PDB file of N, CA, C and O in Angstrom:
ATOM      1  N   MET R 169      -0.049  12.727  -8.227  1.00 95.00           N
ATOM      2  CA  MET R 169       0.864  11.058  -8.871  1.00 95.00           C
ATOM      3  C   MET R 169       1.181  10.373  -7.888  1.00 95.00           C
ATOM      4  O   MET R 169       1.379  10.629  -6.367  1.00 95.00           O
ATOM      5  N   TRP R 170       0.560   9.232  -8.188  1.00 97.00           N
ATOM      6  CA  TRP R 170       0.431   7.639  -6.759  1.00 97.00           C
ATOM      7  C   TRP R 170       2.031   7.490  -6.505  1.00 97.00           C
ATOM      8  O   TRP R 170       3.376   7.671  -7.231  1.00 97.00           O
ATOM      9  N   THR R 171       2.220   6.942  -5.333  1.00 97.00           N
ATOM     10  CA  THR R 171       4.175   7.124  -5.016  1.00 97.00           C
ATOM     11  C   THR R 171       3.743   5.642  -4.179  1.00 97.00           C
ATOM     12  O   THR R 171       2.700   5.311  -3.004  1.00 97.00           O
ATOM     13  N   VAL R 172       4.923   4.811  -4.289  1.00 97.00           N
ATOM     14  CA  VAL R 172       5.110   3.279  -3.952  1.00 97.00           C
ATOM     15  C   VAL R 172       4.881   3.797  -1.861  1.00 97.00           C
ATOM     16  O   VAL R 172       6.089   4.684  -1.832  1.00 97.00           O
ATOM     17  N   VAL R 173       4.059   3.281  -0.877  1.00 97.00           N
ATOM     18  CA  VAL R 173       4.097   3.646   0.497  1.00 97.00           C
ATOM     19  C   VAL R 173       4.534   2.189   0.576  1.00 97.00           C
ATOM     20  O   VAL R 173       4.968   2.289   2.483  1.00 97.00           O
ATOM     21  N   TYR R 174       4.458   0.777  -0.093  1.00 96.00           N
ATOM     22  CA  TYR R 174       4.286  -0.475   0.999  1.00 96.00           C
ATOM     23  C   TYR R 174       5.281  -0.901   0.091  1.00 96.00           C
ATOM     24  O   TYR R 174       3.744  -1.440  -1.243  1.00 96.00           O
ATOM     25  N   MET R 175       5.551  -2.163  -0.206  1.00 95.00           N
ATOM     26  CA  MET R 175       5.817  -3.275  -0.592  1.00 95.00           C
ATOM     27  C   MET R 175       4.988  -4.458   0.487  1.00 95.00           C
ATOM     28  O   MET R 175       5.640  -4.995   1.067  1.00 95.00           O
ATOM     29  N   ALA R 176       4.123  -4.764  -0.164  1.00 94.00           N
ATOM     30  CA  ALA R 176       4.084  -6.661  -0.537  1.00 94.00           C
ATOM     31  C   ALA R 176       3.242  -7.836  -0.506  1.00 94.00           C
ATOM     32  O   ALA R 176       4.295  -7.688  -1.458  1.00 94.00           O
ATOM     33  N   ASN R 177       4.102  -8.613   0.203  1.00 91.00           N
ATOM     34  CA  ASN R 177       4.638  -9.718  -0.180  1.00 91.00           C
ATOM     35  C   ASN R 177       3.931 -10.435  -0.311  1.00 91.00           C
ATOM     36  O   ASN R 177       4.010 -11.991  -1.406  1.00 91.00           O
ATOM     37  N   SER R 178       2.400 -10.474  -0.790  1.00 89.00           N
ATOM     38  CA  SER R 178       1.325 -11.473  -1.060  1.00 89.00           C
ATOM     39  C   SER R 178       0.092 -10.320  -1.136  1.00 89.00           C
ATOM     40  O   SER R 178       0.148  -9.001  -0.902  1.00 89.00           O
ATOM     41  N   LYS R 179      -0.922 -11.065  -2.425  1.00 87.00           N
ATOM     42  CA  LYS R 179      -2.082 -10.412  -1.807  1.00 87.00           C
ATOM     43  C   LYS R 179      -2.676 -10.391  -0.834  1.00 87.00           C
ATOM     44  O   LYS R 179      -3.513  -9.020  -1.160  1.00 87.00           O
ATOM     45  N   GLN R 180      -2.600 -11.417   0.249  1.00 90.00           N
ATOM     46  CA  GLN R 180      -3.219 -10.440   1.141  1.00 90.00           C
ATOM     47  C   GLN R 180      -2.751  -9.721   1.739  1.00 90.00           C
ATOM     48  O   GLN R 180      -3.649  -8.813   2.629  1.00 90.00           O
ATOM     49  N   ASP R 181      -1.058 -10.405   2.009  1.00 93.00           N
ATOM     50  CA  ASP R 181      -0.599  -8.340   2.718  1.00 93.00           C
ATOM     51  C   ASP R 181      -1.373  -7.129   1.692  1.00 93.00           C
ATOM     52  O   ASP R 181      -0.912  -6.927   3.044  1.00 93.00           O
ATOM     53  N   ALA R 182      -1.438  -6.975   0.153  1.00 93.00           N
ATOM     54  CA  ALA R 182      -1.906  -6.480  -0.053  1.00 93.00           C
ATOM     55  C   ALA R 182      -2.914  -5.503   0.649  1.00 93.00           C
ATOM     56  O   ALA R 182      -3.136  -4.274   0.139  1.00 93.00           O
ATOM     57  N   GLU R 183      -4.125  -6.609   0.470  1.00 93.00           N
ATOM     58  CA  GLU R 183      -4.766  -6.470   0.834  1.00 93.00           C
ATOM     59  C   GLU R 183      -5.610  -6.423   1.958  1.00 93.00           C
ATOM     60  O   GLU R 183      -6.319  -4.332   2.034  1.00 93.00           O
ATOM     61  N   ASN R 184      -4.169  -6.097   3.471  1.00 96.00           N
ATOM     62  CA  ASN R 184      -4.201  -5.894   4.327  1.00 96.00           C
ATOM     63  C   ASN R 184      -4.015  -4.563   3.892  1.00 96.00           C
ATOM     64  O   ASN R 184      -4.667  -3.850   5.058  1.00 96.00           O
ATOM     65  N   ILE R 185      -2.960  -3.715   3.969  1.00 97.00           N
ATOM     66  CA  ILE R 185      -2.763  -2.569   3.806  1.00 97.00           C
ATOM     67  C   ILE R 185      -3.682  -1.180   3.275  1.00 97.00           C
ATOM     68  O   ILE R 185      -4.062  -0.499   3.500  1.00 97.00           O
ATOM     69  N   GLN R 186      -4.020  -2.361   1.693  1.00 97.00           N
ATOM     70  CA  GLN R 186      -4.964  -1.353   1.571  1.00 97.00           C
ATOM     71  C   GLN R 186      -6.609  -1.335   2.271  1.00 97.00           C
ATOM     72  O   GLN R 186      -6.620  -0.197   1.816  1.00 97.00           O
ATOM     73  N   LYS R 187      -7.040  -1.923   3.102  1.00 97.00           N
ATOM     74  CA  LYS R 187      -8.015  -2.473   4.153  1.00 97.00           C
ATOM     75  C   LYS R 187      -7.204  -0.865   5.078  1.00 97.00           C
ATOM     76  O   LYS R 187      -8.578  -0.667   5.638  1.00 97.00           O
ATOM     77  N   ILE R 188      -6.569  -0.627   5.419  1.00 97.00           N
ATOM     78  CA  ILE R 188      -6.236  -0.243   6.610  1.00 97.00           C
ATOM     79  C   ILE R 188      -5.997   1.570   6.138  1.00 97.00           C
ATOM     80  O   ILE R 188      -7.198   2.053   6.431  1.00 97.00           O
ATOM     81  N   LEU R 189      -5.915   1.266   5.025  1.00 98.00           N
ATOM     82  CA  LEU R 189      -5.575   2.746   4.438  1.00 98.00           C
ATOM     83  C   LEU R 189      -6.607   2.791   3.884  1.00 98.00           C
ATOM     84  O   LEU R 189      -7.056   4.565   5.014  1.00 98.00           O
ATOM     85  N   VAL R 190      -7.107   2.539   3.382  1.00 98.00           N
ATOM     86  CA  VAL R 190      -9.544   3.278   3.317  1.00 98.00           C
ATOM     87  C   VAL R 190      -9.831   2.995   4.489  1.00 98.00           C
ATOM     88  O   VAL R 190     -10.132   4.119   4.469  1.00 98.00           O
ATOM     89  N   ASP R 191      -9.439   2.614   5.298  1.00 97.00           N
ATOM     90  CA  ASP R 191     -10.444   2.977   6.608  1.00 97.00           C
ATOM     91  C   ASP R 191      -9.635   4.004   7.240  1.00 97.00           C
ATOM     92  O   ASP R 191     -10.046   4.640   8.243  1.00 97.00           O
ATOM     93  N   GLU R 192      -8.785   4.410   7.366  1.00 96.00           N
ATOM     94  CA  GLU R 192      -8.264   5.505   7.217  1.00 96.00           C
ATOM     95  C   GLU R 192      -8.834   6.965   6.478  1.00 96.00           C
ATOM     96  O   GLU R 192      -8.053   7.715   6.021  1.00 96.00           O
ATOM     97  N   GLY R 193      -8.641   6.617   5.696  1.00 97.00           N
ATOM     98  CA  GLY R 193      -9.621   7.943   4.267  1.00 97.00           C
ATOM     99  C   GLY R 193      -8.511   7.652   3.825  1.00 97.00           C
ATOM    100  O   GLY R 193      -8.122   9.400   2.471  1.00 97.00           O
ATOM    101  N   PHE R 194      -7.528   7.045   3.065  1.00 98.00           N
ATOM    102  CA  PHE R 194      -6.741   7.388   1.950  1.00 98.00           C
ATOM    103  C   PHE R 194      -7.427   6.636   0.736  1.00 98.00           C
ATOM    104  O   PHE R 194      -7.779   5.828   0.866  1.00 98.00           O
ATOM    105  N   LEU R 195      -6.419   7.663  -0.329  1.00 98.00           N
ATOM    106  CA  LEU R 195      -6.684   6.643  -1.865  1.00 98.00           C
ATOM    107  C   LEU R 195      -6.344   5.960  -1.942  1.00 98.00           C
ATOM    108  O   LEU R 195      -4.886   6.213  -1.240  1.00 98.00           O
ATOM    109  N   VAL R 196      -5.593   4.553  -1.689  1.00 98.00           N
ATOM    110  CA  VAL R 196      -5.617   3.439  -2.700  1.00 98.00           C
ATOM    111  C   VAL R 196      -5.233   2.582  -3.648  1.00 98.00           C
ATOM    112  O   VAL R 196      -6.457   1.816  -4.353  1.00 98.00           O
ATOM    113  N   LYS R 197      -4.040   2.270  -4.463  1.00 97.00           N
ATOM    114  CA  LYS R 197      -4.166   1.633  -4.994  1.00 97.00           C
ATOM    115  C   LYS R 197      -2.709   0.371  -4.672  1.00 97.00           C
ATOM    116  O   LYS R 197      -2.423   0.783  -4.588  1.00 97.00           O
ATOM    117  N   VAL R 198      -3.891  -0.997  -5.659  1.00 95.00           N
ATOM    118  CA  VAL R 198      -2.331  -2.016  -5.447  1.00 95.00           C
ATOM    119  C   VAL R 198      -1.861  -2.415  -6.723  1.00 95.00           C
ATOM    120  O   VAL R 198      -3.019  -2.213  -7.308  1.00 95.00           O
ATOM    121  N   LYS R 199      -0.786  -2.321  -6.797  1.00 92.00           N
ATOM    122  CA  LYS R 199      -0.387  -3.000  -8.681  1.00 92.00           C
ATOM    123  C   LYS R 199       0.711  -3.688  -8.631  1.00 92.00           C
ATOM    124  O   LYS R 199       1.296  -3.501  -6.992  1.00 92.00           O
ATOM    125  N   PRO R 200      -0.046  -4.931  -8.971  1.00 90.00           N
ATOM    126  CA  PRO R 200       0.784  -6.127  -9.026  1.00 90.00           C
ATOM    127  C   PRO R 200       2.342  -6.062  -9.552  1.00 90.00           C
ATOM    128  O   PRO R 200       2.836  -5.092 -10.516  1.00 90.00           O
ATOM    129  N   ILE R 201       3.898  -6.374  -8.763  1.00 88.00           N
ATOM    130  CA  ILE R 201       5.145  -6.188  -9.217  1.00 88.00           C
ATOM    131  C   ILE R 201       5.829  -6.301 -10.878  1.00 88.00           C
ATOM    132  O   ILE R 201       6.036  -5.529 -11.909  1.00 88.00           O
ATOM    133  N   SER R 202       5.417  -7.271 -11.009  1.00 74.00           N
ATOM    134  CA  SER R 202       4.538  -8.209 -12.929  1.00 74.00           C
ATOM    135  C   SER R 202       3.716  -8.569 -13.604  1.00 74.00           C
ATOM    136  O   SER R 202       2.945  -9.081 -12.798  1.00 74.00           O
ATOM    137  N   LYS R 203       3.279  -8.818 -14.503  1.00 71.00           N
ATOM    138  CA  LYS R 203       2.450  -9.754 -14.904  1.00 71.00           C
ATOM    139  C   LYS R 203       2.128 -11.302 -14.618  1.00 71.00           C
ATOM    140  O   LYS R 203       0.896 -12.271 -14.987  1.00 71.00           O
ATOM    141  N   ASN R 204       3.084 -12.017 -14.547  1.00 70.00           N
ATOM    142  CA  ASN R 204       3.309 -13.362 -14.340  1.00 70.00           C
ATOM    143  C   ASN R 204       4.209 -13.082 -12.770  1.00 70.00           C
ATOM    144  O   ASN R 204       4.575 -14.511 -12.542  1.00 70.00           O
ATOM    145  N   ASN R 205       3.199 -12.527 -12.045  1.00 59.00           N
ATOM    146  CA  ASN R 205       3.760 -12.190 -10.682  1.00 59.00           C
ATOM    147  C   ASN R 205       3.118 -13.930 -10.203  1.00 59.00           C
ATOM    148  O   ASN R 205       2.290 -13.076  -8.940  1.00 59.00           O
ATOM    149  N   VAL R 206       3.314 -13.918 -10.036  1.00 62.00           N
ATOM    150  CA  VAL R 206       3.317 -15.742  -9.258  1.00 62.00           C
ATOM    151  C   VAL R 206       3.118 -16.145  -8.245  1.00 62.00           C
ATOM    152  O   VAL R 206       2.295 -15.819  -7.307  1.00 62.00           O
ATOM    153  N   GLU R 207       4.399 -15.501  -7.150  1.00 68.00           N
ATOM    154  CA  GLU R 207       4.035 -15.051  -5.616  1.00 68.00           C
ATOM    155  C   GLU R 207       3.906 -14.150  -5.231  1.00 68.00           C
ATOM    156  O   GLU R 207       2.721 -13.369  -3.706  1.00 68.00           O
ATOM    157  N   GLY R 208       2.781 -12.992  -5.869  1.00 77.00           N
ATOM    158  CA  GLY R 208       1.755 -11.547  -5.639  1.00 77.00           C
ATOM    159  C   GLY R 208       2.832 -10.689  -4.866  1.00 77.00           C
ATOM    160  O   GLY R 208       1.845 -10.411  -4.442  1.00 77.00           O
ATOM    161  N   THR R 209       4.142 -10.093  -4.866  1.00 89.00           N
ATOM    162  CA  THR R 209       4.361  -9.335  -4.646  1.00 89.00           C
ATOM    163  C   THR R 209       3.900  -8.047  -4.997  1.00 89.00           C
ATOM    164  O   THR R 209       3.747  -7.694  -6.272  1.00 89.00           O
ATOM    165  N   SER R 210       3.554  -6.699  -4.876  1.00 93.00           N
ATOM    166  CA  SER R 210       2.807  -6.121  -5.114  1.00 93.00           C
ATOM    167  C   SER R 210       3.469  -4.455  -4.079  1.00 93.00           C
ATOM    168  O   SER R 210       3.762  -4.889  -2.946  1.00 93.00           O
ATOM    169  N   GLU R 211       2.752  -3.802  -5.010  1.00 95.00           N
ATOM    170  CA  GLU R 211       2.829  -1.748  -4.957  1.00 95.00           C
ATOM    171  C   GLU R 211       1.398  -1.638  -4.107  1.00 95.00           C
ATOM    172  O   GLU R 211       1.176  -1.823  -4.627  1.00 95.00           O
ATOM    173  N   VAL R 212       1.696  -0.615  -2.427  1.00 97.00           N
ATOM    174  CA  VAL R 212       0.086  -0.952  -2.646  1.00 97.00           C
ATOM    175  C   VAL R 212       1.229   1.126  -2.725  1.00 97.00           C
ATOM    176  O   VAL R 212       2.184   1.696  -2.202  1.00 97.00           O
ATOM    177  N   LEU R 213       0.499   1.701  -3.486  1.00 98.00           N
ATOM    178  CA  LEU R 213       0.382   3.530  -3.794  1.00 98.00           C
ATOM    179  C   LEU R 213      -1.035   4.405  -3.226  1.00 98.00           C
ATOM    180  O   LEU R 213      -1.394   3.820  -2.655  1.00 98.00           O
ATOM    181  N   VAL R 214      -0.575   5.815  -2.672  1.00 98.00           N
ATOM    182  CA  VAL R 214      -1.389   6.128  -2.507  1.00 98.00           C
ATOM    183  C   VAL R 214      -0.135   8.262  -3.294  1.00 98.00           C
ATOM    184  O   VAL R 214       0.573   7.617  -3.878  1.00 98.00           O
ATOM    185  N   PRO R 215      -1.767   8.995  -2.925  1.00 98.00           N
ATOM    186  CA  PRO R 215      -1.041   9.354  -3.735  1.00 98.00           C
ATOM    187  C   PRO R 215       0.186  10.706  -2.726  1.00 98.00           C
ATOM    188  O   PRO R 215       0.336  10.321  -1.901  1.00 98.00           O
ATOM    189  N   ARG R 216       1.003  11.050  -3.910  1.00 97.00           N
ATOM    190  CA  ARG R 216       2.228  12.065  -3.597  1.00 97.00           C
ATOM    191  C   ARG R 216       2.105  12.514  -1.879  1.00 97.00           C
ATOM    192  O   ARG R 216       2.778  12.597  -0.687  1.00 97.00           O
ATOM    193  N   SER R 217       1.575  13.699  -1.710  1.00 97.00           N
ATOM    194  CA  SER R 217       0.574  14.156  -1.406  1.00 97.00           C
ATOM    195  C   SER R 217       0.730  13.299   0.555  1.00 97.00           C
ATOM    196  O   SER R 217       0.342  14.400   1.609  1.00 97.00           O
ATOM    197  N   GLU R 218      -0.079  11.862  -0.027  1.00 97.00           N
ATOM    198  CA  GLU R 218      -0.369  12.024   1.416  1.00 97.00           C
ATOM    199  C   GLU R 218       1.492  10.511   2.068  1.00 97.00           C
ATOM    200  O   GLU R 218       0.842   9.545   2.984  1.00 97.00           O
ATOM    201  N   VAL R 219       1.702  10.512   1.609  1.00 96.00           N
ATOM    202  CA  VAL R 219       2.898   9.479   1.212  1.00 96.00           C
ATOM    203  C   VAL R 219       3.060   9.076   2.725  1.00 96.00           C
ATOM    204  O   VAL R 219       3.626   8.342   3.384  1.00 96.00           O
ATOM    205  N   GLU R 220       3.843  10.780   3.749  1.00 97.00           N
ATOM    206  CA  GLU R 220       4.331  10.097   4.964  1.00 97.00           C
ATOM    207  C   GLU R 220       2.904   9.756   5.873  1.00 97.00           C
ATOM    208  O   GLU R 220       3.252   9.714   6.714  1.00 97.00           O
ATOM    209  N   GLU R 221       1.751  11.015   5.831  1.00 97.00           N
ATOM    210  CA  GLU R 221       0.780  10.429   6.407  1.00 97.00           C
ATOM    211  C   GLU R 221       0.405   9.052   6.373  1.00 97.00           C
ATOM    212  O   GLU R 221       0.476   8.671   7.785  1.00 97.00           O
ATOM    213  N   ALA R 222       0.325   8.648   5.574  1.00 97.00           N
ATOM    214  CA  ALA R 222       0.198   6.589   5.082  1.00 97.00           C
ATOM    215  C   ALA R 222       1.141   5.996   5.842  1.00 97.00           C
ATOM    216  O   ALA R 222       0.975   5.260   7.033  1.00 97.00           O
ATOM    217  N   HIS R 223       2.539   6.261   5.455  1.00 96.00           N
ATOM    218  CA  HIS R 223       4.290   6.170   5.817  1.00 96.00           C
ATOM    219  C   HIS R 223       3.962   5.689   8.221  1.00 96.00           C
ATOM    220  O   HIS R 223       3.930   5.120   8.251  1.00 96.00           O
ATOM    221  N   ASN R 224       3.524   6.483   8.416  1.00 96.00           N
ATOM    222  CA  ASN R 224       3.462   7.028   9.682  1.00 96.00           C
ATOM    223  C   ASN R 224       1.907   5.705  10.562  1.00 96.00           C
ATOM    224  O   ASN R 224       2.364   5.602  11.310  1.00 96.00           O
ATOM    225  N   ILE R 225       1.179   6.229   9.540  1.00 96.00           N
ATOM    226  CA  ILE R 225      -0.203   4.841  10.279  1.00 96.00           C
ATOM    227  C   ILE R 225       0.129   3.533  10.276  1.00 96.00           C
ATOM    228  O   ILE R 225      -0.375   2.772  11.254  1.00 96.00           O
ATOM    229  N   LEU R 226       0.937   2.970   8.764  1.00 95.00           N
ATOM    230  CA  LEU R 226       1.330   1.294   8.658  1.00 95.00           C
ATOM    231  C   LEU R 226       2.497   1.325  10.537  1.00 95.00           C
ATOM    232  O   LEU R 226       2.022   0.580  10.615  1.00 95.00           O
ATOM    233  N   MET R 227       3.392   2.435  10.298  1.00 95.00           N
ATOM    234  CA  MET R 227       4.120   2.304  11.248  1.00 95.00           C
ATOM    235  C   MET R 227       3.241   2.385  12.496  1.00 95.00           C
ATOM    236  O   MET R 227       4.215   0.827  13.420  1.00 95.00           O
ATOM    237  N   GLN R 228       2.751   2.657  13.041  1.00 95.00           N
ATOM    238  CA  GLN R 228       1.759   2.283  13.684  1.00 95.00           C
ATOM    239  C   GLN R 228       0.982   1.325  14.413  1.00 95.00           C
ATOM    240  O   GLN R 228       1.078   0.782  14.993  1.00 95.00           O
ATOM    241  N   ARG R 229       1.022   1.283  13.470  1.00 92.00           N
ATOM    242  CA  ARG R 229      -0.060  -0.862  12.562  1.00 92.00           C
ATOM    243  C   ARG R 229       1.232  -1.622  12.905  1.00 92.00           C
ATOM    244  O   ARG R 229       1.084  -2.942  13.280  1.00 92.00           O
ATOM    245  N   GLY R 230       2.694  -2.186  12.755  1.00 91.00           N
ATOM    246  CA  GLY R 230       3.659  -2.692  12.923  1.00 91.00           C
ATOM    247  C   GLY R 230       3.861  -2.991  11.963  1.00 91.00           C
ATOM    248  O   GLY R 230       4.609  -4.175  11.542  1.00 91.00           O
ATOM    249  N   PHE R 231       3.100  -2.067  10.184  1.00 87.00           N
ATOM    250  CA  PHE R 231       4.711  -2.417   9.383  1.00 87.00           C
ATOM    251  C   PHE R 231       5.274  -2.191   8.767  1.00 87.00           C
ATOM    252  O   PHE R 231       5.295  -0.893   9.066  1.00 87.00           O
TER     253      PHE R 231
END
């Protein structure tokens, strides 16, 4: 099951977070909040079993 690890305010932020996590070896999905998502707000998801570790990586990077 996929779990939200970060809420990005823009498509660019979501892509940056995704790159960081992928570079660290995580499986990552980015999901827009809605189909009419003009602002680009997106959920960044990782497998449930990796949430804590992914969150720790993001905290170390200042997110």
